[in-house]
Coordinates of C-alpha atoms and ligand atoms in Angstrom, one line a residue:
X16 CA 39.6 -11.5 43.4
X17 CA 42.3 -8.6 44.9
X18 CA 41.2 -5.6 45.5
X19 CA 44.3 -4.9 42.7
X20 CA 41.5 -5.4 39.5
X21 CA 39.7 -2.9 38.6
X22 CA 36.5 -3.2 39.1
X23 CA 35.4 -2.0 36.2
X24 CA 36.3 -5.1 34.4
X25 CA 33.3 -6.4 33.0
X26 CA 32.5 -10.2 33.5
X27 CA 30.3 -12.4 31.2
X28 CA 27.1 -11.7 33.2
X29 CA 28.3 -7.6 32.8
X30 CA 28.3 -7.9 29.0
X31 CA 24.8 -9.8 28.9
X32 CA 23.4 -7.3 31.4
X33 CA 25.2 -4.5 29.1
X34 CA 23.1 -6.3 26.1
X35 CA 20.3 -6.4 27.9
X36 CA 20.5 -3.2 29.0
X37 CA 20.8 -1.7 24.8
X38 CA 18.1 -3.5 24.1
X39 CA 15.7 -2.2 26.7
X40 CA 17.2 1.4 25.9
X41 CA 16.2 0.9 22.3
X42 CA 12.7 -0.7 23.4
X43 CA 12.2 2.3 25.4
X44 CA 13.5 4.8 22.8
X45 CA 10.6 3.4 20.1
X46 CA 7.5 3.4 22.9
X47 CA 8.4 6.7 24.2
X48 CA 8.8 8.0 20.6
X49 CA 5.7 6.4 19.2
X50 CA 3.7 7.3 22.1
X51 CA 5.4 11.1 21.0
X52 CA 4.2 10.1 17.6
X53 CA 0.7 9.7 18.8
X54 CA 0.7 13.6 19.3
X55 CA 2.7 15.1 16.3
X56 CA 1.7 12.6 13.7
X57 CA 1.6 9.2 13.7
X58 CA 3.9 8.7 10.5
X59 CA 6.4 10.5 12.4
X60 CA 7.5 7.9 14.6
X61 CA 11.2 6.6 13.3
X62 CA 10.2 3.1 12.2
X63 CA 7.8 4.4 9.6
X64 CA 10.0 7.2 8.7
X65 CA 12.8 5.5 8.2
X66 CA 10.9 2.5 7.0
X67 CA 9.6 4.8 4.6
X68 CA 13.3 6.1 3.7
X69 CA 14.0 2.9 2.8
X70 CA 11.1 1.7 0.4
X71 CA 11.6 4.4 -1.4
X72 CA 15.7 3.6 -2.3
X73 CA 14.6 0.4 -2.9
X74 CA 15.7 -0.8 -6.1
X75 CA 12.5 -1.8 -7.8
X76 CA 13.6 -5.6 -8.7
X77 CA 13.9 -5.8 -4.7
X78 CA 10.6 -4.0 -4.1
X79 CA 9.1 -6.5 -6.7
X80 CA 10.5 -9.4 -5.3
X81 CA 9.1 -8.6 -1.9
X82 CA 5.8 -8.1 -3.2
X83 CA 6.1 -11.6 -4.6
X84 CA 7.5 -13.0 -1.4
X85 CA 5.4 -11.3 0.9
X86 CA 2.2 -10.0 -1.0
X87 CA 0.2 -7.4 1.5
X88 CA 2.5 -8.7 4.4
X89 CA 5.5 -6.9 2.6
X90 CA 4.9 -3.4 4.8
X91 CA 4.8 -6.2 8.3
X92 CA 7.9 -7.6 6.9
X93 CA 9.6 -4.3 6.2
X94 CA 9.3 -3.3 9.8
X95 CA 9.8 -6.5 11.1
X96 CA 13.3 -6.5 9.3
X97 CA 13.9 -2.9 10.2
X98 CA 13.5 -3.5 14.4
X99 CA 15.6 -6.8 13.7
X100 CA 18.5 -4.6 12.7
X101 CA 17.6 -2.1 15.4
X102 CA 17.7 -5.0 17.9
X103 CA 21.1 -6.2 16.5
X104 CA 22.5 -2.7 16.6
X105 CA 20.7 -2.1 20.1
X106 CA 22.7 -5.1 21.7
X107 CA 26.2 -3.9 20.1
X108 CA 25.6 -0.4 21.3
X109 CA 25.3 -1.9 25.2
X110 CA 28.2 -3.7 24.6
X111 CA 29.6 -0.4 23.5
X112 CA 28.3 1.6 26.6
X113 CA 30.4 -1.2 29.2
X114 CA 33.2 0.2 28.0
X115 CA 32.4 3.7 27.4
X116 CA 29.4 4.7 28.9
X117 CA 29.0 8.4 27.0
X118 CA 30.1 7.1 23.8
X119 CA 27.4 4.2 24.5
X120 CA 24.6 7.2 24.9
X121 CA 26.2 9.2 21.8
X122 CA 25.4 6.6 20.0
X123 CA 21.5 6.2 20.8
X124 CA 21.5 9.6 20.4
X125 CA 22.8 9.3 16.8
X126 CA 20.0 7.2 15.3
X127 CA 17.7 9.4 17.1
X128 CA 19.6 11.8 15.1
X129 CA 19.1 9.7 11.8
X130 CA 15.5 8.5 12.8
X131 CA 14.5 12.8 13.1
X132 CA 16.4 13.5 9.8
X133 CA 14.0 10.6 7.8
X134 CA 11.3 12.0 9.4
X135 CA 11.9 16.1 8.1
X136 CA 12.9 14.6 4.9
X137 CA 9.9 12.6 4.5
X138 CA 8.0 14.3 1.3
X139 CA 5.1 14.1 3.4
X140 CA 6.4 16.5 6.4
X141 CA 5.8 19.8 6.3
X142 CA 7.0 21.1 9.7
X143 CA 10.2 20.3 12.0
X144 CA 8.2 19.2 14.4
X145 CA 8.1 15.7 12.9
X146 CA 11.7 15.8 14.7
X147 CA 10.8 15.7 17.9
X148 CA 9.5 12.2 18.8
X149 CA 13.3 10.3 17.2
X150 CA 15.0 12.7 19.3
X151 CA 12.8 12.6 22.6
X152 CA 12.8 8.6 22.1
X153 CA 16.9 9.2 21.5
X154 CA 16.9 11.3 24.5
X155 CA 15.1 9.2 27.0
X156 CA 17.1 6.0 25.9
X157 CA 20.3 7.3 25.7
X158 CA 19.7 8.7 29.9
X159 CA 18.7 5.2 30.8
X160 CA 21.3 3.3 29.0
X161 CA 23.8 5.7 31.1
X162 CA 21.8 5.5 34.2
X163 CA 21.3 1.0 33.7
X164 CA 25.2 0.8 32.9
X165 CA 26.3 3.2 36.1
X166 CA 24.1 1.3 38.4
X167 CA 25.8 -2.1 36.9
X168 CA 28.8 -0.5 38.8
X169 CA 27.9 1.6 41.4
X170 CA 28.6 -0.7 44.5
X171 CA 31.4 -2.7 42.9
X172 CA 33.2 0.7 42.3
X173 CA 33.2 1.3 45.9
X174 CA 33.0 -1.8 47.9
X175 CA 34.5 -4.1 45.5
X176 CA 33.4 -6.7 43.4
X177 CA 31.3 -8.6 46.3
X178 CA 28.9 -5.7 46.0
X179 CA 28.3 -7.0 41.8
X180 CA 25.0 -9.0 43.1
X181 CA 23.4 -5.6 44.6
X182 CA 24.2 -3.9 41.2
X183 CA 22.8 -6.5 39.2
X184 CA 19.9 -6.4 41.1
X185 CA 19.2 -2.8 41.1
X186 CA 20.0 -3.0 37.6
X187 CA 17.5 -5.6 37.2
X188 CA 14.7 -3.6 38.7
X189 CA 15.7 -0.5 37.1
X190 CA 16.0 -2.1 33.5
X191 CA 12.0 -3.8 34.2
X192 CA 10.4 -1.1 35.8
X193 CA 11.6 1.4 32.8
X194 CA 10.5 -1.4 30.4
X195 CA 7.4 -1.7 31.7
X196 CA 6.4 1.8 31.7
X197 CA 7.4 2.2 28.9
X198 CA 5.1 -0.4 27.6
X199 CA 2.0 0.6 29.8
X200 CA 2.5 4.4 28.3
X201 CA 2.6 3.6 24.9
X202 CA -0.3 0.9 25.5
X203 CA -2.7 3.9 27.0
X204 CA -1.1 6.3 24.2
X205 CA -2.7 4.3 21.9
X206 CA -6.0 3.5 23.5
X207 CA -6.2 7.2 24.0
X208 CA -5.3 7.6 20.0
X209 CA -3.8 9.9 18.5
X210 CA -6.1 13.5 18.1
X211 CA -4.8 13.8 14.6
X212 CA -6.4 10.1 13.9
X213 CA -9.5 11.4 15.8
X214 CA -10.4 14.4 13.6
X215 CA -9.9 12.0 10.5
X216 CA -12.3 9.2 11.9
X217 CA -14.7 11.8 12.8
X218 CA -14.8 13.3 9.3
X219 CA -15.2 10.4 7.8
X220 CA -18.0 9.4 10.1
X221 CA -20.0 12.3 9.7
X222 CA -19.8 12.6 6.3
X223 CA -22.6 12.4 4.2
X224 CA -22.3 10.8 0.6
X225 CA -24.4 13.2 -2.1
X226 CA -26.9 11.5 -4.4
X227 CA -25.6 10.8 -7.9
X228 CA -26.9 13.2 -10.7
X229 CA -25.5 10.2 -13.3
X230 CA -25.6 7.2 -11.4
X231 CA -24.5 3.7 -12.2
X232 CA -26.5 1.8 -14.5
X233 CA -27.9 -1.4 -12.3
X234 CA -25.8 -4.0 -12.7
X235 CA -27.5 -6.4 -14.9
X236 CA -29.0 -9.4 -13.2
X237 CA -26.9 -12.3 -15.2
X238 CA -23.5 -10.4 -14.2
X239 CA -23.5 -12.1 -10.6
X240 CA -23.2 -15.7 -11.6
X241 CA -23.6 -18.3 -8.7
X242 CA -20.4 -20.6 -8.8
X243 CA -19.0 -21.4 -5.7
X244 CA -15.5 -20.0 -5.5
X245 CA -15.8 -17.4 -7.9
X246 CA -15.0 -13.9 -7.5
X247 CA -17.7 -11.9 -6.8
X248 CA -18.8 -9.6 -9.4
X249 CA -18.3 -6.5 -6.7
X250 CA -15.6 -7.0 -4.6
X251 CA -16.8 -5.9 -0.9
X252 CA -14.1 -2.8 0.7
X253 CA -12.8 -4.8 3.3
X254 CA -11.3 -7.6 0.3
X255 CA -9.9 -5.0 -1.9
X256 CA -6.8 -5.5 -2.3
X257 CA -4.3 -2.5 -1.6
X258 CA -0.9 -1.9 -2.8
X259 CA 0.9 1.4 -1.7
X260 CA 4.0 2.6 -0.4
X261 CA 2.5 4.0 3.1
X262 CA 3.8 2.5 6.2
X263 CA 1.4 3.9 8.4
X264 CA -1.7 4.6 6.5
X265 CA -2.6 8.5 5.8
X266 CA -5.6 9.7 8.1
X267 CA -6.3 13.0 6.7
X268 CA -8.8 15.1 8.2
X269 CA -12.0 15.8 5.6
X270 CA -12.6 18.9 6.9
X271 CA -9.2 20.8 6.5
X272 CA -8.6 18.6 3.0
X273 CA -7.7 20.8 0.2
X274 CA -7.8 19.9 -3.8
X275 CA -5.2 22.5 -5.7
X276 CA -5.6 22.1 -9.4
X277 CA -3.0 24.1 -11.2
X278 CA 0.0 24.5 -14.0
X279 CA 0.3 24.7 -17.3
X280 CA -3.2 25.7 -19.5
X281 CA -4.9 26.2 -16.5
X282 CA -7.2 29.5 -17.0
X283 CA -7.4 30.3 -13.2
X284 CA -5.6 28.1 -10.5
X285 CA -8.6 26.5 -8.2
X286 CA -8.3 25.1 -4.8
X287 CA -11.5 23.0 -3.3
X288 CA -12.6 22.2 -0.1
X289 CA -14.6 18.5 -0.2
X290 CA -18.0 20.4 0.2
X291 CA -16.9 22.3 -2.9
X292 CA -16.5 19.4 -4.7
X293 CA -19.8 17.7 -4.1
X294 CA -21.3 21.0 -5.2
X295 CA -20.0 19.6 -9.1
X296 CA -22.4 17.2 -11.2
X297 CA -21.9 13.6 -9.0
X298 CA -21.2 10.6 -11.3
X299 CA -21.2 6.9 -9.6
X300 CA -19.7 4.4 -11.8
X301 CA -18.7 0.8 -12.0
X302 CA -14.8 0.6 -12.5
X303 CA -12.7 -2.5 -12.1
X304 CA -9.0 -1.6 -10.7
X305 CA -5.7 -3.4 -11.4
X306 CA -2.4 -2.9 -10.5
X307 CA 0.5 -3.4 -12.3
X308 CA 2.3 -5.9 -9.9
X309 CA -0.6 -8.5 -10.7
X310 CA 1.4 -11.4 -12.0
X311 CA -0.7 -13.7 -14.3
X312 CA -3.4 -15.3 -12.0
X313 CA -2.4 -12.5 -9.2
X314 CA -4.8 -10.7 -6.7
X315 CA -4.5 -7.4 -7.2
X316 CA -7.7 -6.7 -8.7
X317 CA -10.5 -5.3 -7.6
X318 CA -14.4 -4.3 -8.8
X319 CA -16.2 -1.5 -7.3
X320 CA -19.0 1.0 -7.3
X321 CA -17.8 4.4 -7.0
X322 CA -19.0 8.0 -6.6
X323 CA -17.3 11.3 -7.4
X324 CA -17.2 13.9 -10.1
X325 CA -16.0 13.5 -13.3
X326 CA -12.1 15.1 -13.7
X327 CA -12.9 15.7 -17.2
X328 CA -15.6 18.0 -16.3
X329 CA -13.3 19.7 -13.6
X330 CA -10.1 20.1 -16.0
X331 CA -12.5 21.8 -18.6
X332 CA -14.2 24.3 -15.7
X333 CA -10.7 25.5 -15.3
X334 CA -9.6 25.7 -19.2
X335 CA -8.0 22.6 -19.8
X336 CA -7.9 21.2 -23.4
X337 CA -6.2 18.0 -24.0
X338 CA -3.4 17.9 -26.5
X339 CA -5.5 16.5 -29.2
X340 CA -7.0 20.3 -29.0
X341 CA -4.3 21.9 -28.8
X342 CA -3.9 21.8 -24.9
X343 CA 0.2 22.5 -23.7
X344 CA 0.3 19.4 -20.9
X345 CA 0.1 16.0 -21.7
X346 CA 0.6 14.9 -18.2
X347 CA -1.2 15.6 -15.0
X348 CA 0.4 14.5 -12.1
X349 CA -1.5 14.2 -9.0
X350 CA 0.0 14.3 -5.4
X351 CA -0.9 12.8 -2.1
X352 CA -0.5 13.9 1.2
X353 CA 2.0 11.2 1.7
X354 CA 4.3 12.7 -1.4
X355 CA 3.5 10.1 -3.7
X356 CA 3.3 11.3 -7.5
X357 CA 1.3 9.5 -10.1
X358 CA 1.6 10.6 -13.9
X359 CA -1.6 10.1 -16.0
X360 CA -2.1 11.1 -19.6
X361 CA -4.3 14.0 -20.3
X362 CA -6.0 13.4 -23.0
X363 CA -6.7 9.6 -21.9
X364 CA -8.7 11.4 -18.5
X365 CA -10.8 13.8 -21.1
X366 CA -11.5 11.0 -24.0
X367 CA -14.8 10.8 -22.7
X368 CA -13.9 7.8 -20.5
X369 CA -15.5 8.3 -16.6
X370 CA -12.5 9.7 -14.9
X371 CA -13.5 10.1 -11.4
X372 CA -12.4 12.2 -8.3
X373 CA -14.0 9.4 -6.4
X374 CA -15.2 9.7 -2.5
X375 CA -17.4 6.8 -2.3
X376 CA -16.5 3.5 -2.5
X377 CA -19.6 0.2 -2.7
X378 CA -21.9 3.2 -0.5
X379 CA -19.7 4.7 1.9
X380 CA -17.4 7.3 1.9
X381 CA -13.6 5.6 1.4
X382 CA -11.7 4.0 3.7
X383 CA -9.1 5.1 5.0
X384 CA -6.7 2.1 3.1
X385 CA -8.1 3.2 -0.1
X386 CA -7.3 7.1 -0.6
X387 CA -10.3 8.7 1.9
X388 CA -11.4 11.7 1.6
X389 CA -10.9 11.5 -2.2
X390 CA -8.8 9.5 -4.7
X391 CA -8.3 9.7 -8.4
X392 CA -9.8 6.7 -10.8
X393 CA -9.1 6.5 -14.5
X394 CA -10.6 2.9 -16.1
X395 CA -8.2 1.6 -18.4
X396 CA -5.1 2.5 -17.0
X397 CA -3.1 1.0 -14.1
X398 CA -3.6 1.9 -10.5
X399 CA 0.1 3.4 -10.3
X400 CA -0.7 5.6 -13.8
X401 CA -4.1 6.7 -12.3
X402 CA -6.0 6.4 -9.0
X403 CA -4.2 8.6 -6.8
X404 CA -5.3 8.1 -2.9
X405 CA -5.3 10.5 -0.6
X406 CA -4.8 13.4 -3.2
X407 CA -4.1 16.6 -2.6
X408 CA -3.2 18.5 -5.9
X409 CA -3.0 17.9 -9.7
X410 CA -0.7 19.1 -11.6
X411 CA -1.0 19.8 -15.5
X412 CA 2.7 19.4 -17.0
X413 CA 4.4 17.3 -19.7
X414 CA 5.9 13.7 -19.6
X415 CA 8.9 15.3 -20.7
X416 CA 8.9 17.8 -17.7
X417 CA 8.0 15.6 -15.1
X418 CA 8.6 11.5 -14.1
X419 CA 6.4 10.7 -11.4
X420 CA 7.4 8.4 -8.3
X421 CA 7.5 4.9 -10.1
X422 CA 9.0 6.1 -13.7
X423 CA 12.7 6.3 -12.2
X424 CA 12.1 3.5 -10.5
X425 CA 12.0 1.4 -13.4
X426 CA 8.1 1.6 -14.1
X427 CA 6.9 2.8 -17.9
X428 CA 5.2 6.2 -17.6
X429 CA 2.4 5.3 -19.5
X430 CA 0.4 1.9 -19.2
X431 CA -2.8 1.0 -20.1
X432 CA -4.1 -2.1 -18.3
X433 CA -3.4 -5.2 -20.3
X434 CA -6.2 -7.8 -20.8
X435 CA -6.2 -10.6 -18.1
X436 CA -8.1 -13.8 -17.6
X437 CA -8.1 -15.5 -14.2
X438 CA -9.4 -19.0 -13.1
X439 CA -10.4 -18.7 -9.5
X440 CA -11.8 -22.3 -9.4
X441 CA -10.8 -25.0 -9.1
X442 CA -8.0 -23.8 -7.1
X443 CA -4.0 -24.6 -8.4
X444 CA -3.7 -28.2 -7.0
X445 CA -7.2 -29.0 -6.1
X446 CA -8.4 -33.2 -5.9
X447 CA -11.5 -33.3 -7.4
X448 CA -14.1 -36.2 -8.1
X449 CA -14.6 -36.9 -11.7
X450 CA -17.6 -35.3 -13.6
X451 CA -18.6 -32.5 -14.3
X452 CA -16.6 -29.9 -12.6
X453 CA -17.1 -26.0 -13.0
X454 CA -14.4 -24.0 -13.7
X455 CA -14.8 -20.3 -13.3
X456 CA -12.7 -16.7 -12.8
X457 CA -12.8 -13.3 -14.1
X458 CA -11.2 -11.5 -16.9
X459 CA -10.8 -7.6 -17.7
X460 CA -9.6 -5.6 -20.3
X461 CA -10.8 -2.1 -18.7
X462 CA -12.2 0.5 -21.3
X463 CA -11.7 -2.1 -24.2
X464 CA -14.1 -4.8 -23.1
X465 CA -14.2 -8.7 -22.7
X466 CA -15.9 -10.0 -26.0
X467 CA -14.7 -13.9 -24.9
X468 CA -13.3 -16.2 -23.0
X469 CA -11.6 -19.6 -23.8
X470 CA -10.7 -22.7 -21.8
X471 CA -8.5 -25.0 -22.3
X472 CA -7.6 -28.5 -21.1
X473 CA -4.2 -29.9 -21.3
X474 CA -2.5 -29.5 -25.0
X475 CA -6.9 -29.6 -25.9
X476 CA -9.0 -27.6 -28.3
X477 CA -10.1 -24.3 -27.1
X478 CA -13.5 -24.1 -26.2
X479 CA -15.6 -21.1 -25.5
X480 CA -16.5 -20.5 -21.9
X481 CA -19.9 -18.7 -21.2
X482 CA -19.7 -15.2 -20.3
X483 CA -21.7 -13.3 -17.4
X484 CA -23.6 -10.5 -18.6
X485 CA -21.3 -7.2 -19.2
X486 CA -21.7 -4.4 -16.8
X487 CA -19.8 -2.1 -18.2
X488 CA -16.6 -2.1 -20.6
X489 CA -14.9 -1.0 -17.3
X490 CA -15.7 -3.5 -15.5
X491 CA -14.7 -7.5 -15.4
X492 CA -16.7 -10.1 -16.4
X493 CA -17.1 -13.2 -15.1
X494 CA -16.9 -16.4 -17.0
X495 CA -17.5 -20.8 -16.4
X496 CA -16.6 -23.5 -18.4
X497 CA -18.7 -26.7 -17.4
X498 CA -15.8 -29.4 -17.8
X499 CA -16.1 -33.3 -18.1
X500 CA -13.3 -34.0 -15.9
X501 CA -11.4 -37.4 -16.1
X502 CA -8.7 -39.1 -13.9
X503 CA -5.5 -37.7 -14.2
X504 CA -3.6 -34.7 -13.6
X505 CA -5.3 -32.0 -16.2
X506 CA -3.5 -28.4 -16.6
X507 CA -6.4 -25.4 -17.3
X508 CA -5.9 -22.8 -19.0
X509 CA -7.5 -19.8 -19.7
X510 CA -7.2 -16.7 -22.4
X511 CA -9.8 -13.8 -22.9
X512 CA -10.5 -12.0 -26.2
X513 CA -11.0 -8.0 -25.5
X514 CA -12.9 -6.0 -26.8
X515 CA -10.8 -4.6 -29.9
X516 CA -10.8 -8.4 -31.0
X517 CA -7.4 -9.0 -29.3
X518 CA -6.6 -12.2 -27.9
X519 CA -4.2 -12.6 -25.2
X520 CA -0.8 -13.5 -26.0
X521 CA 0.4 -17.1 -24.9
X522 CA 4.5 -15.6 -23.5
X523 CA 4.4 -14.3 -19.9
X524 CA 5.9 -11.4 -19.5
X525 CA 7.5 -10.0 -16.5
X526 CA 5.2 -7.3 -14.4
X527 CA 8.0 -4.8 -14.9
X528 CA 7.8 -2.0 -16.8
X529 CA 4.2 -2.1 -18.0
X530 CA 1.8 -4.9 -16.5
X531 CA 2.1 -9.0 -17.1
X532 CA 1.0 -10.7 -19.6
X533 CA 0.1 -14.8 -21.1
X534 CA -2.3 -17.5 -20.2
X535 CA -3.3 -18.2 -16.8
X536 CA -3.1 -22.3 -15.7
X537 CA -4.0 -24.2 -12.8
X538 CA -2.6 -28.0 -12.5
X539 CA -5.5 -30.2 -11.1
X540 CA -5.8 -33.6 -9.6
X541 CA -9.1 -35.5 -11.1
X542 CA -9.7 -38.9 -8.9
Ligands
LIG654 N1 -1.0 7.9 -2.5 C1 -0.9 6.8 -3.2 N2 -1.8 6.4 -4.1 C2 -1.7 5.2 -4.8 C3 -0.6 4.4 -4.5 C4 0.4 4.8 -3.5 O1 1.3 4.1 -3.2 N3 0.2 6.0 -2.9 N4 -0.5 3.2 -5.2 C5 -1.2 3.1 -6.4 C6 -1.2 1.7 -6.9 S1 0.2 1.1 -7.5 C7 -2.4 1.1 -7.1 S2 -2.5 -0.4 -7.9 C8 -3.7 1.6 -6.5 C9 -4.3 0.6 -5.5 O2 -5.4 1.1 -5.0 P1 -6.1 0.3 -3.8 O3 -5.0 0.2 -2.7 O4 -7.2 1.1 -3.3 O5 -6.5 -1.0 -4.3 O6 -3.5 2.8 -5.8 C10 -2.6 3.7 -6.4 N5 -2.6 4.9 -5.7
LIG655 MO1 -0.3 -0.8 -8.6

């Protein structure tokens, strides 16, 4: 080389340094603002802010199909997605900094700029500060991406282009240290945790669940039946199965957790602390759970034991009638900390059906993943139409007035659960030996019932299964079929009869507007 070239003009090795170099900045950027994060609050951070930007413009076929896809992994595939894009982005903005170094830093300091407005406009944040750890992350990157590129240069501008192997290598030990400090912060940020987290664990550790003045009937003793493979008549906390749209998973604090129940018909506006609460009549209840993205034979069921107070009870202290008696609202909508919305029918939560403000879940206060300090149950209805988590107000309005967070999303604003049958065993595309072979599941039809359960083999007569005892209309029931299996490949298929005398319909229906319905079948091998 002359000393005529400019210096400046990068080589191969400069543009994958340069790439390099974006990358780490954007590494750097996310530790220092999660570690920032830690201290604000954790949902804060730009990846679950803008992760939760983008779930909610989701169009809801997409949102459906990735909860087909991806099940409960959908959230880990979200974010996984959302730092491939950031990675992608990250490399072309080093690229960008070889040739213009400010304009490179500009642009980290843009999505720091986009990652702090998601955050502010978050429903969930309520103070600017929610800003601060996109921008400081911004900040910090966008000064090392500056400083990594200059240093790529520093000797070559000078002495020429013999002095490149210095620069790389000071860029080399610049770009490593920062990336590992970066790391080791955000990995003692974390083992420290986050004070906000702190207070909420603590809450929740110390408190203490109140005895039941209406507890739960037992369950009776021929509801458990002992097939291998079957669900269990009360699903333990730690296998519920949890749908929401939070990416990082709401902590609130018992102790500074407020209840506003307000709007239209309501005498006198009440707020509640949680010791407040307890101090109404405490109701524990069996209540099965479904969502309304269970596809036929899907997971997302659930039976538990919960305790609360009844909402019915609470509406009427404050002067609530429903409609039927002349009350204005038809709608209350209850709110979460994390903005969500969820539209439930008045006069469905005061029909004398066991509405619960629940805040015990199987004997211990909720976790965290399921709506702790309190959360909103209503058997009979969907999960999305009814058991608001983490709630923080409840507003009595009108359908009209008001479409809650799923109802413009595609989602009907009213949906009582449809009845369901499930085989859990044999498993779809089990070998089995010939013989007698026990086929088994659950099937619920909350607040109607199960009255029966038929099985079916191949294009085969219906035959009654035999029902577990019922615990409650509320809850599932489990069922077995004891089935003279012979060799070939035999399709099962189940259909339950609810309480009302309805049998399930035979044509699936999609999950979308209102909840899926038909027969659930399993395709076995029989040696
Ligand atoms: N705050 C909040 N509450 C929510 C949701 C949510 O996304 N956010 N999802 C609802 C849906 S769709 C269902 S099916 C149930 C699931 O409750 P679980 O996760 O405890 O099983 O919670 C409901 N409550
Ligand atoms: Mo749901």
């Amino acid at each position: 080389m002359t000393a005529s070239e400019s210096p400046r003009e990068p080589t191969r090795t400069d543009r994958l340094l340069a790439a390099v170099g974006g990358l780490l900045a954007g590494y750097v950027s996310l530790a220092v603002a999660d570690i920032a994060a830690h201290w604000v609050r954790p949902e804060a951070g730009p990846v679950p802010a803008v992760g939760g930007a983008v779930v909610d413009q989701t169009p809801a076929a997409v949102k459906e199909w990735a909860i087909r896809e991806f099940g409960e992994s959908d959230k880990a595939v979200l974010q996984l997605g959302i730092l491939v894009v950031l990675g992608l982005l990250a490399v072309g903005i080093g690229l960008l900094a070889l040739r213009h170094r400010l304009l490179g830093s500009a642009a980290v300091g843009a999505f720091g700029v986009l990652g702090a407005l998601a955050a502010v406009t978050r429903p969930d944040s309520d103070s600017a500060l929610d800003a601060v750890p996109s921008l400081v992350g911004a900040v910090v990157g966008a000064i090392l991406l500056y400083g990594l590129i200059g240093l790529l240069f520093a000797r070559r501008a000078r002495a020429g282009t013999g002095a490149a192997q210095a620069d790389r290598r000071n860029f080399l030990v610049v770009a490593l240290s920062a990336g590992l400090a970066a790391t080791g912060a955000a990995a003692v940020a974390r083992a420290i945790g986050s004070p906000v987290e702190e207070n909420a664990a603590a809450s929740r550790a110390a408190l203490r669940l109140p005895k039941p003045a209406s507890p739960a009937p037992a369950v009776p003793a021929g509801a458990q039946l002992r097939v291998p493979g079957i669900s269990p008549f009360v699903t333990p906390n730690r296998d519920f199965y949890r749908v929401d749209t939070a990416l990082v998973v709401p902590r609130v604090d018992a102790d500074r957790w407020r209840l506003r129940v307000h709007g239209s018909g309501v005498r006198e506006e009440l707020t509640l602390t949680l010791p407040e609460l307890m101090t109404r009549r405490i109701v524990e209840r069996d209540i099965t759970l479904a969502c309304v993205s269970n596809e036929v034979g899907g997971p997302y069921v659930g039976n538990a034991r919960w305790l609360g107070v009844s909402l019915a009870d609470l509406l009427r202290e404050v002067g609530v009638r429903p409609p039927s008696e002349g009350g204005p609202a038809d709608q209350l909508v209850a709110r979460s900390v994390d903005g969500m919305t969820i539209g439930t029918p008045v006069e469905a939560v005061m029909d004398g059906r066991d509405a619960l403000l629940a805040f015990g879940m199987n004997g211990e206060p909720l976790p965290f993943t399921h709506g702790f300090p309190v959360r909103m149950l209503v058997p009979g209805l969907y999960g999305y139409v009814s058991a608001c988590k983490w709630i923080t107000s409840i507003e009595l309005t009108t359908f009209d007035a008001y479409d809650a967070y799923w109802v413009p999303r595609g989602w009907a604003a009213q949906a009582p659960v449809k009845t369901q049958s499930r085989i859990d065993t044999p498993r779809p595309l089990a070998r089995t030996a010939a013989g007698t072979v026990m086929i088994a599941g659950v099937a619920w039809a909350q607040h109607r019932g199960i009255r029966r359960v038929e099985v079916r083999i191949d294009e085969g007569p219906w035959r009654d299964a035999r029902l577990a005892a019922e615990d409650s209309p509320d809850t599932w029931r489990q069922w077995t079929y004891p089935w003279e299996a012979t060799p070939g490949r035999r399709t099962l298929t189940v259909r339950a009869t609810d309480g009302t005398g309805v049998t399930q319909p035979e044509e699936r229906t999609d999950t979308m507007p209102d909840g899926a319905q038909g027969w659930h079948s399993v395709v076995v091998t029989v040696k």
